[in-house]
Short mmCIF file of C-alpha atoms in Angstrom, two decimals:
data_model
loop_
_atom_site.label_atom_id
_atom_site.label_comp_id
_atom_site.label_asym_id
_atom_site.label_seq_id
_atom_site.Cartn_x
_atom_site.Cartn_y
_atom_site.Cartn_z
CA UNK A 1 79.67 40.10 -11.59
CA UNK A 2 77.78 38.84 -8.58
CA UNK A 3 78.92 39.56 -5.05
CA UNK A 4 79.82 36.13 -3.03
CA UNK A 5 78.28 36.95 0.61
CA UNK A 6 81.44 36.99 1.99
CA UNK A 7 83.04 38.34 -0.48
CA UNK A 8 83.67 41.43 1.57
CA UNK A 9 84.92 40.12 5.19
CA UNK A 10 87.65 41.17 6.49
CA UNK A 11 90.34 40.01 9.31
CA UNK A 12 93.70 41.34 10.51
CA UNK A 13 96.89 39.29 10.50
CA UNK A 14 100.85 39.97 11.01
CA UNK A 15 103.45 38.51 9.59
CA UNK A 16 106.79 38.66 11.76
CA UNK A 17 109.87 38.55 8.96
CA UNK A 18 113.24 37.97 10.73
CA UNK A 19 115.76 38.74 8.03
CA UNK A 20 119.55 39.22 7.49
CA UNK A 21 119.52 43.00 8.10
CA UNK A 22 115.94 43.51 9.73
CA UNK A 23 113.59 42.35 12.02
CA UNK A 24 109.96 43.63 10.45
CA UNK A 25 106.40 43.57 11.90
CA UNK A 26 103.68 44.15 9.22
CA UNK A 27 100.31 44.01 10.13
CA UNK A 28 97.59 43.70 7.29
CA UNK A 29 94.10 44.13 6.90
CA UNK A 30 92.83 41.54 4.43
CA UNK A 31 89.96 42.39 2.27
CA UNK A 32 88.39 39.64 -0.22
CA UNK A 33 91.85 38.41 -0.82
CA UNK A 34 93.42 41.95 -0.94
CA UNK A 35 96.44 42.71 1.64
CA UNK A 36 96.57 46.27 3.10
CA UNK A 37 99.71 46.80 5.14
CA UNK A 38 97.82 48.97 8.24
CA UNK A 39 101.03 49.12 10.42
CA UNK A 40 105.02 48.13 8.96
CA UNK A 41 108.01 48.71 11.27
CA UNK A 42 111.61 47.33 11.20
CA UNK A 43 114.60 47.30 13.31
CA UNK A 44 117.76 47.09 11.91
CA UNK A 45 119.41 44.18 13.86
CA UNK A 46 121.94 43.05 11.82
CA UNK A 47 121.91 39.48 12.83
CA UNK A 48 123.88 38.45 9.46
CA UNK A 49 126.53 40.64 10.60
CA UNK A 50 129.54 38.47 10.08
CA UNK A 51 127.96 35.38 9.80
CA UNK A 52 130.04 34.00 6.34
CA UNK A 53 133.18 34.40 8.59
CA UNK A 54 131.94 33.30 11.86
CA UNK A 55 129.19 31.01 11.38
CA UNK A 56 127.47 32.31 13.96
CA UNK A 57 124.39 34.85 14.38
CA UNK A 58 125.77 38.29 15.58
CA UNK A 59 125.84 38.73 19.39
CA UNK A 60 124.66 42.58 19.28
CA UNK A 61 122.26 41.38 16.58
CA UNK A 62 120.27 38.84 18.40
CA UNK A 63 119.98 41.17 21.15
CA UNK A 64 118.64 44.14 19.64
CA UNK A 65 116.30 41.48 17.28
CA UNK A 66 115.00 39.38 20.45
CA UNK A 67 114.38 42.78 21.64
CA UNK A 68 111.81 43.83 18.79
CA UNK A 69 110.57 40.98 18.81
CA UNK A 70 109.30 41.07 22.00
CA UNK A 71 107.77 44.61 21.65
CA UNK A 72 106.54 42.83 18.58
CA UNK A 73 104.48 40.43 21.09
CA UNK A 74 103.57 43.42 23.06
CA UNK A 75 101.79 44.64 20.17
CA UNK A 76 99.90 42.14 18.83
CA UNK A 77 98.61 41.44 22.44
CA UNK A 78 97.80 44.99 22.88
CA UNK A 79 95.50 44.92 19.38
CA UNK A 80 94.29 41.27 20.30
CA UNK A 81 95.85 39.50 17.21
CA UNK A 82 95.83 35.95 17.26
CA UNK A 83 96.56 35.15 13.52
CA UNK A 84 99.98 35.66 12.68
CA UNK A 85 102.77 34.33 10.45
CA UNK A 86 106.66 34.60 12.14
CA UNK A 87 109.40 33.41 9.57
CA UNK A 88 113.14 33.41 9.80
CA UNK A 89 115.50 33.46 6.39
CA UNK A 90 118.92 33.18 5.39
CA UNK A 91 120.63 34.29 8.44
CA UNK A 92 118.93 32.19 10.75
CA UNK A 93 118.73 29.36 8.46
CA UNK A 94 122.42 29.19 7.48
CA UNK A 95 124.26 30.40 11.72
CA UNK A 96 124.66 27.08 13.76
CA UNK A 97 123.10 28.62 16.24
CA UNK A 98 120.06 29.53 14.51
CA UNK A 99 117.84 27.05 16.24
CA UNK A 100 119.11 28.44 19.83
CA UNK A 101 118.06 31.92 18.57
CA UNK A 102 114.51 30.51 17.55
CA UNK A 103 114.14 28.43 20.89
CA UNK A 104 115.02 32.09 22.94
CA UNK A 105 112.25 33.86 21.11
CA UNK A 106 109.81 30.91 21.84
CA UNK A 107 110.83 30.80 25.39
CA UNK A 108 110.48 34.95 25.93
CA UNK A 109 107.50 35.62 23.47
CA UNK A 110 105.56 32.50 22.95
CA UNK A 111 105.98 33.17 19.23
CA UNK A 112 106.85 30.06 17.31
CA UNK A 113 108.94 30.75 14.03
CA UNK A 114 109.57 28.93 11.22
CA UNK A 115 112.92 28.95 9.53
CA UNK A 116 112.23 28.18 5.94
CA UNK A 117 114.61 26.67 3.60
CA UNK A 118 116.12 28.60 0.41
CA UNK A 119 113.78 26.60 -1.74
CA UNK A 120 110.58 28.09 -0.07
CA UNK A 121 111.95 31.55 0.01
CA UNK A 122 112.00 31.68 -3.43
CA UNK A 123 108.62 29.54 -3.67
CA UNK A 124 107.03 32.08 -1.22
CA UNK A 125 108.57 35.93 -2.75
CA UNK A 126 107.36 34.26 -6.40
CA UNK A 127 104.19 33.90 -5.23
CA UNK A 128 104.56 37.64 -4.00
CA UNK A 129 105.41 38.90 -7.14
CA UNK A 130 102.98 36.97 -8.65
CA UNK A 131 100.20 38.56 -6.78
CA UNK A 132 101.28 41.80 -7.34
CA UNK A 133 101.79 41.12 -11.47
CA UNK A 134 99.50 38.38 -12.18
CA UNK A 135 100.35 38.31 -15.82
CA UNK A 136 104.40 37.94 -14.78
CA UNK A 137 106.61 35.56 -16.73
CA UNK A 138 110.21 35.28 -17.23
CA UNK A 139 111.63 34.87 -13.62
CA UNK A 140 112.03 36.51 -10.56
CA UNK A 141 115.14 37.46 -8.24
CA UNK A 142 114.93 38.42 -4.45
CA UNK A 143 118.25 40.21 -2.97
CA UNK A 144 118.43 39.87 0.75
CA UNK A 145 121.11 40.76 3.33
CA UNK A 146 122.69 37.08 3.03
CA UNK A 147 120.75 35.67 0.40
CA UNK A 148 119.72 35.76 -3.18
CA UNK A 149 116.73 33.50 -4.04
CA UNK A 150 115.91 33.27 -7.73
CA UNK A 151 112.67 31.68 -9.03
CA UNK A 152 111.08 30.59 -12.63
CA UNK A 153 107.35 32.03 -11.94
CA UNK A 154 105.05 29.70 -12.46
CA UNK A 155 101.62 29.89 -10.56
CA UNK A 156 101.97 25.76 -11.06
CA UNK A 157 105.08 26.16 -8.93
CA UNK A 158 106.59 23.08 -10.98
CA UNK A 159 109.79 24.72 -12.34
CA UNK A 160 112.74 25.85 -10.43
CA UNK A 161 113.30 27.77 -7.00
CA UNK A 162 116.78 27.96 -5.64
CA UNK A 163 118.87 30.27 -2.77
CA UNK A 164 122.29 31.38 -3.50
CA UNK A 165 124.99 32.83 -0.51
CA UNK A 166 125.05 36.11 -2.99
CA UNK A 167 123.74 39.09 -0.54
CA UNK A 168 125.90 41.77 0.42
CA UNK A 169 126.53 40.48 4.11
CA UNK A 170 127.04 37.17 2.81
CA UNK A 171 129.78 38.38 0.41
CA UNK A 172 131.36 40.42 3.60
CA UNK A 173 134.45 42.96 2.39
CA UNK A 174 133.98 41.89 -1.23
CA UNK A 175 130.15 43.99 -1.15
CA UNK A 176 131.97 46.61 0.66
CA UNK A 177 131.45 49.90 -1.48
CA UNK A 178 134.58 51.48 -0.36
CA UNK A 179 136.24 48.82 -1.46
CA UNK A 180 134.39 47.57 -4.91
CA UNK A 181 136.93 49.14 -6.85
CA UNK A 182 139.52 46.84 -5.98
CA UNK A 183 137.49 44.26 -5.45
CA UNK A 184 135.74 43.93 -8.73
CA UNK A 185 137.48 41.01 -10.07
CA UNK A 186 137.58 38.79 -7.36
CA UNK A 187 133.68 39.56 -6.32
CA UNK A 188 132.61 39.17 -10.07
CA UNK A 189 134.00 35.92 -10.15
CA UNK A 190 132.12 34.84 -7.39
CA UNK A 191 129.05 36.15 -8.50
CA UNK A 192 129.51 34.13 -12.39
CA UNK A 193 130.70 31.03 -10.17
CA UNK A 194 126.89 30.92 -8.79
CA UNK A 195 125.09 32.20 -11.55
CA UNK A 196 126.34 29.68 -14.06
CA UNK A 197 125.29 26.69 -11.63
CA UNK A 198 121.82 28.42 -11.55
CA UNK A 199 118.90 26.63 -13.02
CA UNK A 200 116.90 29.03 -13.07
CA UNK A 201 119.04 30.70 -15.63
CA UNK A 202 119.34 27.49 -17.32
CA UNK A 203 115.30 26.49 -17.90
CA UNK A 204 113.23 29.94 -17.24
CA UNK A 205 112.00 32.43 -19.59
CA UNK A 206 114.99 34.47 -18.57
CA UNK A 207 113.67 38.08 -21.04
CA UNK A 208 111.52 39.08 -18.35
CA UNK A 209 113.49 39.39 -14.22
CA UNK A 210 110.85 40.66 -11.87
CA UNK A 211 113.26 42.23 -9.04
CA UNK A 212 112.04 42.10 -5.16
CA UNK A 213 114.55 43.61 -1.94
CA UNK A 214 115.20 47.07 -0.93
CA UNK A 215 118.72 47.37 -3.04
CA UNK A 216 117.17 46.98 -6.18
CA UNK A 217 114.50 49.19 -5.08
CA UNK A 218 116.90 51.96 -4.20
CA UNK A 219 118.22 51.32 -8.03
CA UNK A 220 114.65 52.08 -9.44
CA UNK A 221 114.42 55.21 -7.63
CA UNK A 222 117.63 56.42 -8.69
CA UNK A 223 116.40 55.20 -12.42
CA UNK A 224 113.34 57.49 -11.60
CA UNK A 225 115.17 60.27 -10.75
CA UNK A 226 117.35 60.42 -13.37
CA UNK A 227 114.33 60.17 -15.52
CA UNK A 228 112.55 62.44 -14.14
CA UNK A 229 109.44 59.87 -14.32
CA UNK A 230 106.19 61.84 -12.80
CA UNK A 231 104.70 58.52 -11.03
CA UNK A 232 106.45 57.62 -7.85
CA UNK A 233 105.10 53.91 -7.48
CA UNK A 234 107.82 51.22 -7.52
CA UNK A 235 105.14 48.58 -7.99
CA UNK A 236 105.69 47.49 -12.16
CA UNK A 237 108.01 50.21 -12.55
CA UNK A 238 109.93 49.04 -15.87
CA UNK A 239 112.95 49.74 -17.57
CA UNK A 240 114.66 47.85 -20.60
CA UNK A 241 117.70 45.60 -20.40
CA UNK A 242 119.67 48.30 -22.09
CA UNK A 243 119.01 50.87 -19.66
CA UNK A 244 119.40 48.71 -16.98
CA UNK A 245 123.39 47.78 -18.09
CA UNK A 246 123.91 51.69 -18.55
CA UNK A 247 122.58 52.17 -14.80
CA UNK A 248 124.17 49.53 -13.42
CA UNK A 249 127.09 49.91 -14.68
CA UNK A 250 127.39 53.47 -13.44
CA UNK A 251 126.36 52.86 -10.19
CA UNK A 252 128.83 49.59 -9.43
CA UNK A 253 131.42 52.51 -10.15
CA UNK A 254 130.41 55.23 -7.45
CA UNK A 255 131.35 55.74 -4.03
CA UNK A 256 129.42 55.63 -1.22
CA UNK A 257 129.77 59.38 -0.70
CA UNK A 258 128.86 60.07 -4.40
CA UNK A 259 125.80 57.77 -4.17
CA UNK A 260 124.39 59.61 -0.54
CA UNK A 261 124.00 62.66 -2.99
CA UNK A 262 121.50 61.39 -5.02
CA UNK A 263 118.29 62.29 -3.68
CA UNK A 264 116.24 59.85 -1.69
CA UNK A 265 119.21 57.72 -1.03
CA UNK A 266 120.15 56.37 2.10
CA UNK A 267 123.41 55.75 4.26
CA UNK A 268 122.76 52.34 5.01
CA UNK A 269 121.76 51.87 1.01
CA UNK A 270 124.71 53.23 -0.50
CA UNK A 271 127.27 51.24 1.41
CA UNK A 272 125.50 48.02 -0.71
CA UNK A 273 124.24 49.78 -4.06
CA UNK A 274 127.15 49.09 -5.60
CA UNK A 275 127.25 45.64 -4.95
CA UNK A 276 123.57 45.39 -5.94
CA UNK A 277 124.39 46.72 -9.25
CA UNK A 278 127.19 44.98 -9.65
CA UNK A 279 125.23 41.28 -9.09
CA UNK A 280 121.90 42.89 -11.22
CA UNK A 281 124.45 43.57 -13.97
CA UNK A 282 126.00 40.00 -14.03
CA UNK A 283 122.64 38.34 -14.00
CA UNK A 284 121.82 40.51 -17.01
CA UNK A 285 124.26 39.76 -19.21
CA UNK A 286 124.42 35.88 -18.09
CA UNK A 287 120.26 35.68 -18.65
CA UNK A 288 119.94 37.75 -21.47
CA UNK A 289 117.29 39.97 -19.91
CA UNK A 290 115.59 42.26 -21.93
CA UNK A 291 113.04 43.90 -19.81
CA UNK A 292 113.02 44.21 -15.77
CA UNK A 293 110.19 45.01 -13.33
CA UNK A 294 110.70 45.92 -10.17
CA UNK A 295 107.99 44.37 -7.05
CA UNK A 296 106.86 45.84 -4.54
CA UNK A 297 105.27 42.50 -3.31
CA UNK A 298 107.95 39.47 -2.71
CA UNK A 299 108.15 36.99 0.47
CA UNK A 300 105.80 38.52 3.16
CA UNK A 301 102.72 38.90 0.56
CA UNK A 302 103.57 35.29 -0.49
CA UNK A 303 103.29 33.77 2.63
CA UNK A 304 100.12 35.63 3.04
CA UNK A 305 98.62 34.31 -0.35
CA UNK A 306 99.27 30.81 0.89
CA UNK A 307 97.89 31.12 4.22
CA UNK A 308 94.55 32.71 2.82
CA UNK A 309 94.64 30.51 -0.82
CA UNK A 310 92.78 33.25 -2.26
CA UNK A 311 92.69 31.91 -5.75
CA UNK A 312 90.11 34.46 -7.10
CA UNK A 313 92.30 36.83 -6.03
CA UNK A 314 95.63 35.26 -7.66
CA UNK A 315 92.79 35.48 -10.86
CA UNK A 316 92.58 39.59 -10.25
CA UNK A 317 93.89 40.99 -7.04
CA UNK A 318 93.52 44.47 -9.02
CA UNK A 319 89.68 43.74 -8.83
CA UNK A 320 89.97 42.56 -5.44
CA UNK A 321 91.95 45.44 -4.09
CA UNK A 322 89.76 47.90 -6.03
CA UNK A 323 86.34 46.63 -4.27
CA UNK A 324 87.87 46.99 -1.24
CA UNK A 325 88.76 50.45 -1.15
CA UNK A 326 86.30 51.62 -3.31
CA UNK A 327 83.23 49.83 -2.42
CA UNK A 328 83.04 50.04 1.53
CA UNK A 329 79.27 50.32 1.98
CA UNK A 330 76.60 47.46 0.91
CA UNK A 331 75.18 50.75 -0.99
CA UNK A 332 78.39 51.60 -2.55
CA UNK A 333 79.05 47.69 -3.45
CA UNK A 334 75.93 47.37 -5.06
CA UNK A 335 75.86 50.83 -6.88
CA UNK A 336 78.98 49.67 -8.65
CA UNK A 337 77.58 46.15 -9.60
CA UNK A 338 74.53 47.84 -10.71
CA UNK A 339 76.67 50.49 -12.93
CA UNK A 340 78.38 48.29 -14.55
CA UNK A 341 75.30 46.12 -15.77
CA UNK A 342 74.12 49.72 -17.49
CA UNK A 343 77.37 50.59 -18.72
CA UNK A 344 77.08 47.85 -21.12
CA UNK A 345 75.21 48.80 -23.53
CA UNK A 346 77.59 52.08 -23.97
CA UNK A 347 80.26 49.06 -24.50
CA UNK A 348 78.47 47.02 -26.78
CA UNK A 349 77.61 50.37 -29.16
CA UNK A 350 80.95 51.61 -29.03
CA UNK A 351 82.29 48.00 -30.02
CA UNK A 352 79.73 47.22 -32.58
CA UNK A 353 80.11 50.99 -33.96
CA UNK A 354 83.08 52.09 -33.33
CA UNK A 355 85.39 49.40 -33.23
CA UNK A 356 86.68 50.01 -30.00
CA UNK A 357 87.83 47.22 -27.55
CA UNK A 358 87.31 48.17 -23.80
CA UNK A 359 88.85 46.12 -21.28
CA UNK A 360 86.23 44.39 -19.07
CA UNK A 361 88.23 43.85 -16.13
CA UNK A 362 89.46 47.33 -16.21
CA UNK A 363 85.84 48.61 -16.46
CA UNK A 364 84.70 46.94 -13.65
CA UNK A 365 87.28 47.96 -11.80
CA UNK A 366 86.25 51.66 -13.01
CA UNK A 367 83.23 50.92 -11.14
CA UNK A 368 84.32 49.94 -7.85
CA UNK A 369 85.93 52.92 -7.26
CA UNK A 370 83.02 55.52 -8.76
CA UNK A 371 82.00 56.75 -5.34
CA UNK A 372 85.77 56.98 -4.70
CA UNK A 373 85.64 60.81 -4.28
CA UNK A 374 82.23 61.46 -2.48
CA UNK A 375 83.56 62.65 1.32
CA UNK A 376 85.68 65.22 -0.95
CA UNK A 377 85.98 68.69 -1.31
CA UNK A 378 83.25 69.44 -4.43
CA UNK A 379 85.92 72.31 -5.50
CA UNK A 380 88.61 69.84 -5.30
CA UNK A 381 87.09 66.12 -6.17
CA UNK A 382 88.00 65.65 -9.06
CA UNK A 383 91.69 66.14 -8.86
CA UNK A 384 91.75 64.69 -5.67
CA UNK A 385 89.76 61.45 -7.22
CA UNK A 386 92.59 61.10 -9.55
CA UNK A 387 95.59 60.76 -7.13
CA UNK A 388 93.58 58.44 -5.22
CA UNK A 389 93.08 56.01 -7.41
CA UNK A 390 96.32 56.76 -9.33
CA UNK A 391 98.20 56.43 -6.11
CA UNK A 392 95.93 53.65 -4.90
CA UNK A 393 97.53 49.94 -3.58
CA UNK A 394 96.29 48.20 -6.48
CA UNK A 395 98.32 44.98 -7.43
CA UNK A 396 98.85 44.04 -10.60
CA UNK A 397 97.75 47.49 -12.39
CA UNK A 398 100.84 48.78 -14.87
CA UNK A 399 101.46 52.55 -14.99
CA UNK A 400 99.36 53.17 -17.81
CA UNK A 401 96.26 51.37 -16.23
CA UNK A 402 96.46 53.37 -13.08
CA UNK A 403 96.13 56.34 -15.03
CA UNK A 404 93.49 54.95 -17.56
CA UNK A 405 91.14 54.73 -14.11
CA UNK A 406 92.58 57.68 -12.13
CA UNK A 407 91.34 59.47 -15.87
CA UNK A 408 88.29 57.63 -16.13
CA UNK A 409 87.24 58.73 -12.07
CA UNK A 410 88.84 62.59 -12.55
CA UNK A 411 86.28 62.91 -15.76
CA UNK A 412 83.10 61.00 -13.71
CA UNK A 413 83.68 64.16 -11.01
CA UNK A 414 83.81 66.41 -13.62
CA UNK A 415 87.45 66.83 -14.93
CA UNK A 416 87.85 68.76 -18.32
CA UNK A 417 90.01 67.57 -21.04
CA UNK A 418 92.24 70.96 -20.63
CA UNK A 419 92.29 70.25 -17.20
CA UNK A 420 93.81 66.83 -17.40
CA UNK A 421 95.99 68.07 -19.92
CA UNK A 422 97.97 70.08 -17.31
CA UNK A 423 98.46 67.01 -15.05
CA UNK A 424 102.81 65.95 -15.39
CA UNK A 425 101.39 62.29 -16.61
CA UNK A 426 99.14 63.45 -19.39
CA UNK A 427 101.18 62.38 -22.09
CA UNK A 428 101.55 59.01 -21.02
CA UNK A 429 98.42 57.06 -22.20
CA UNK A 430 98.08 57.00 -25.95
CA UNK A 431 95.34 58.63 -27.97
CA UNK A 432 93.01 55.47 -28.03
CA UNK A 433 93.19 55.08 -24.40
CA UNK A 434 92.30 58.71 -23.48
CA UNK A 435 89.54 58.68 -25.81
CA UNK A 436 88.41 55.09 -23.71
CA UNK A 437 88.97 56.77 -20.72
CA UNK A 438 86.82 59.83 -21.88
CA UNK A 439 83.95 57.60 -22.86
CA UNK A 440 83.82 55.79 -19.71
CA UNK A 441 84.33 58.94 -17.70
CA UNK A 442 81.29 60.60 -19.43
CA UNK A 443 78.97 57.73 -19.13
CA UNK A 444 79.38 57.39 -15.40
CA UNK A 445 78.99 60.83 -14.64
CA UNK A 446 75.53 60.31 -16.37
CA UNK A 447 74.94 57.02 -14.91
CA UNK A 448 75.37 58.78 -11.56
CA UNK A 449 73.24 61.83 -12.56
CA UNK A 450 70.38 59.36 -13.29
CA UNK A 451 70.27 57.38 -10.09
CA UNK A 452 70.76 60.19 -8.08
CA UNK A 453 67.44 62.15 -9.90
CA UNK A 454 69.29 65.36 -10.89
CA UNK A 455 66.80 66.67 -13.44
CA UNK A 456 68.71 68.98 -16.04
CA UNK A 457 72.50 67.47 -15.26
CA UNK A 458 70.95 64.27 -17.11
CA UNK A 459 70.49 66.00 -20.17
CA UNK A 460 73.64 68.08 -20.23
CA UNK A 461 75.78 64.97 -19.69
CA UNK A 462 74.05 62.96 -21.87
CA UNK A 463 75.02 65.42 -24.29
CA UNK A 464 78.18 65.09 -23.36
CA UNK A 465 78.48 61.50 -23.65
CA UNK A 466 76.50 62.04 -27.39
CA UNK A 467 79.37 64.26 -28.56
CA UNK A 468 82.35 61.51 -27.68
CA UNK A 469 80.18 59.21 -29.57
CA UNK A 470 79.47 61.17 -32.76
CA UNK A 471 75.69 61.26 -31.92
CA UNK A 472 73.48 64.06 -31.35
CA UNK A 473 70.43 63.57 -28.30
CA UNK A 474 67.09 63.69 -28.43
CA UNK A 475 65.20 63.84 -25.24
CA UNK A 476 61.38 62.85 -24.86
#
């Protein structure tokens, strides 16, 4: 793969998002199309607070969110950041006096905001999601404070996007957790009376529902817990329709106080988890969902892949992401290049004799992030290696291809089978993918001995490789 000559410039840019519940400031380094959030502070305002009964923002709200919003300003002055994106959502968009509230931060900051419509809110968090899961089908649901924005996902962006009053501050008592019980009926109707008018639901793919917002967040990690899952990433986390009624179902049926026991859980998310369950169950049942995944990426990532258009890195933002964090030095960038050309010709044998089918995308990945673990500890690298790159911000990459390259990295350092066997994830990669993983480890440890001149270490990890190959060495 060649390296564009810009391929690795880099710029900072913030994106302002003025929500129902939050006012957020996230400012991102962008690498090669890759987003890296470098600072990511919110203040809960509350400017939806009441605004289904009143039509109006909240009073207490605008104050404490004009007020962020200014230190906001204060910020990006003080780091000299000219290129920013400042949007305002359902709240803002649906209050009468939503423009007034826009002018007043225009007037005190300089800031301009745009309000977008319910349309592009879906538009924009499906083009989040579908930067963080490039391969995503099926269709895509974002729960705000006041809104819920569905969207077919479609990287044409021909088929449906649509915004739906259905967030919890929207609903007002109905979401109320206290009162859920009681509610149930009433709220569930509500809830079917929007779904069924969905289109969405109607036209999409509707056995794959990507899930974006904090609530159904919270739900994953409860999922987690309760499954005592070893990786704590949220990003592609996956669970099947089934167990997603069971969960559901339970949680629309707990009290706040019984849901601030569960581990990880906050206040201010257990007064709405119930709700959240409650609407994730209906749209279930009325889309026929057999699989969820839950996003870490949704409206603020979208809005950044539009303003950059970084269509090689809608292609592969894993690749993108992984050259960026593991390739930082024209040496590094062009060691990786360079290993991959030689790590061919292991590929090709071990496809033309063995059979085997080794993800090229993967492997070049592999080799962006070889040199991961060189400012390490020597007594530690290896194992340190493999929660980097397993915990690494990598869109796109599934569980099981985080730790197919956090394996492939620990064994390049120098991991031992045994060794690897003792990490809580071992058993999650199947036979054929270990033995990948093994093969690729092996070769790059010798691919590194070689450039780096290390006399005997050539032949003992040539050996090595030899062995995982069936072959035996001869050395002239």
């Amino acid at each position: 793969m060649p390296l564009n000559k810009n391929a690795f410039a880099s710029l900072i840019h913030a994106v302002i998002d003025i929500g129902s519940n939050s006012v957020r400031l996230v400012i991102y380094r962008v690498v090669n199309g890759a987003f890296f959030p470098i600072h990511n502070e919110k203040v809960l305002a509350g400017l939806g607070e009441n605004v289904s009964e009143t039509g109006k923002l909240s009073a207490d709200g605008a104050i404490l969110a004009l007020g962020a919003i200014k230190r906001f300003k204060i910020l990006l002055d003080a780091w000299r950041i000219r290129s920013y994106d400042a949007i305002a959502t359902a709240a803002v968009r649906y209050a009468s006096d939503g423009n007034q509230f826009i002018d007043a931060i225009r007037r005190n900051t300089g800031l301009h905001v745009r309000i977008i419509s319910g349309e592009d809110e879906g538009r924009l968090s499906a083009l989040g999601v579908l930067y963080g899961s490039v391969h995503a089908h099926g269709f895509m649901g974002d729960l705000g404070g006041s809104s819920l924005e569905l969207a077919a996902l479609d990287k044409d962006q021909n088929l449906p996007k649509e915004s739906w009053p259905l967030g919890p501050l929207a609903m007002g008592e109905l979401s109320a957790a206290k009162i859920l019980s009681k509610t149930h009926d009433a709220t569930l109707e509500i809830i079917n009376k929007y779904l069924r008018q969905s289109k969405v639901l109607q036209s999409a793919n509707t056995k794959e529902f990507h899930l974006v917002g904090g609530a159904w967040r919270t739900l994953a990690i409860v999922h987690m817990t309760i499954r005592n899952y070893p990786i704590h990433i949220l990003q592609n986390y996956s669970i099947s329709g089934q167990d997603a009624l069971e969960i559901t179902t339970f949680l629309a049926s707990q009290s706040r106080k019984s849901i601030e026991k569960i581990p990880g859980i906050s206040a201010r998310r257990a007064e709405t988890l119930p709700y959240a369950s409650l609407l994730l169950k209906s749209i279930i049942e009325c889309a026929g969902v057999e699989q969820l995944i839950f996003s870490a990426y949704g409206l603020r990532e979208g809005v950044l892949f539009e303003r950059f258009s970084a269509k090689s890195s809608f292609a592969n933002p894993l690749m993108a992401s992984a050259l960026a964090v593991g390739a930082k030095t024209k040496m590094e960038k062009e060691f990786s290049v360079a290993m991959n050309i030689w790590l061919q010709n292991i590929v090709n044998f071990a496809t033309e004799n063995l059979g085997l089918e080794l993800d090229e995308e993967l492997l070049l990945a592999a080799c962006y992030l070889a040199n991961i673990g060189k400012d390490l500890h020597p007594d530690h690298r290896a194992r340190l290696a493999y929660d980097l790159v397993l915990q690494g911000p990598y869109p796109s990459a599934s569980h099981e291809e985080r730790l197919y390259l956090a394996r492939i990295i620990a064994i390049r350092y120098g991991a031992k089978a045994d060794e690897l066997a003792q990490y809580p994830h071992s058993n999650m990669l199947d036979e054929n993918r270990i033995f990948h993983a093994n093969l690729i480890g092996s070769a790059m440890r010798l691919a590194s001995a070689i450039c780096a001149g290390e006399g005997s270490f050539v032949e003992k990890r040539l050996k090595t490789l030899a062995e995982i190959l069936g072959k035996q060495v001869e050395v002239q």
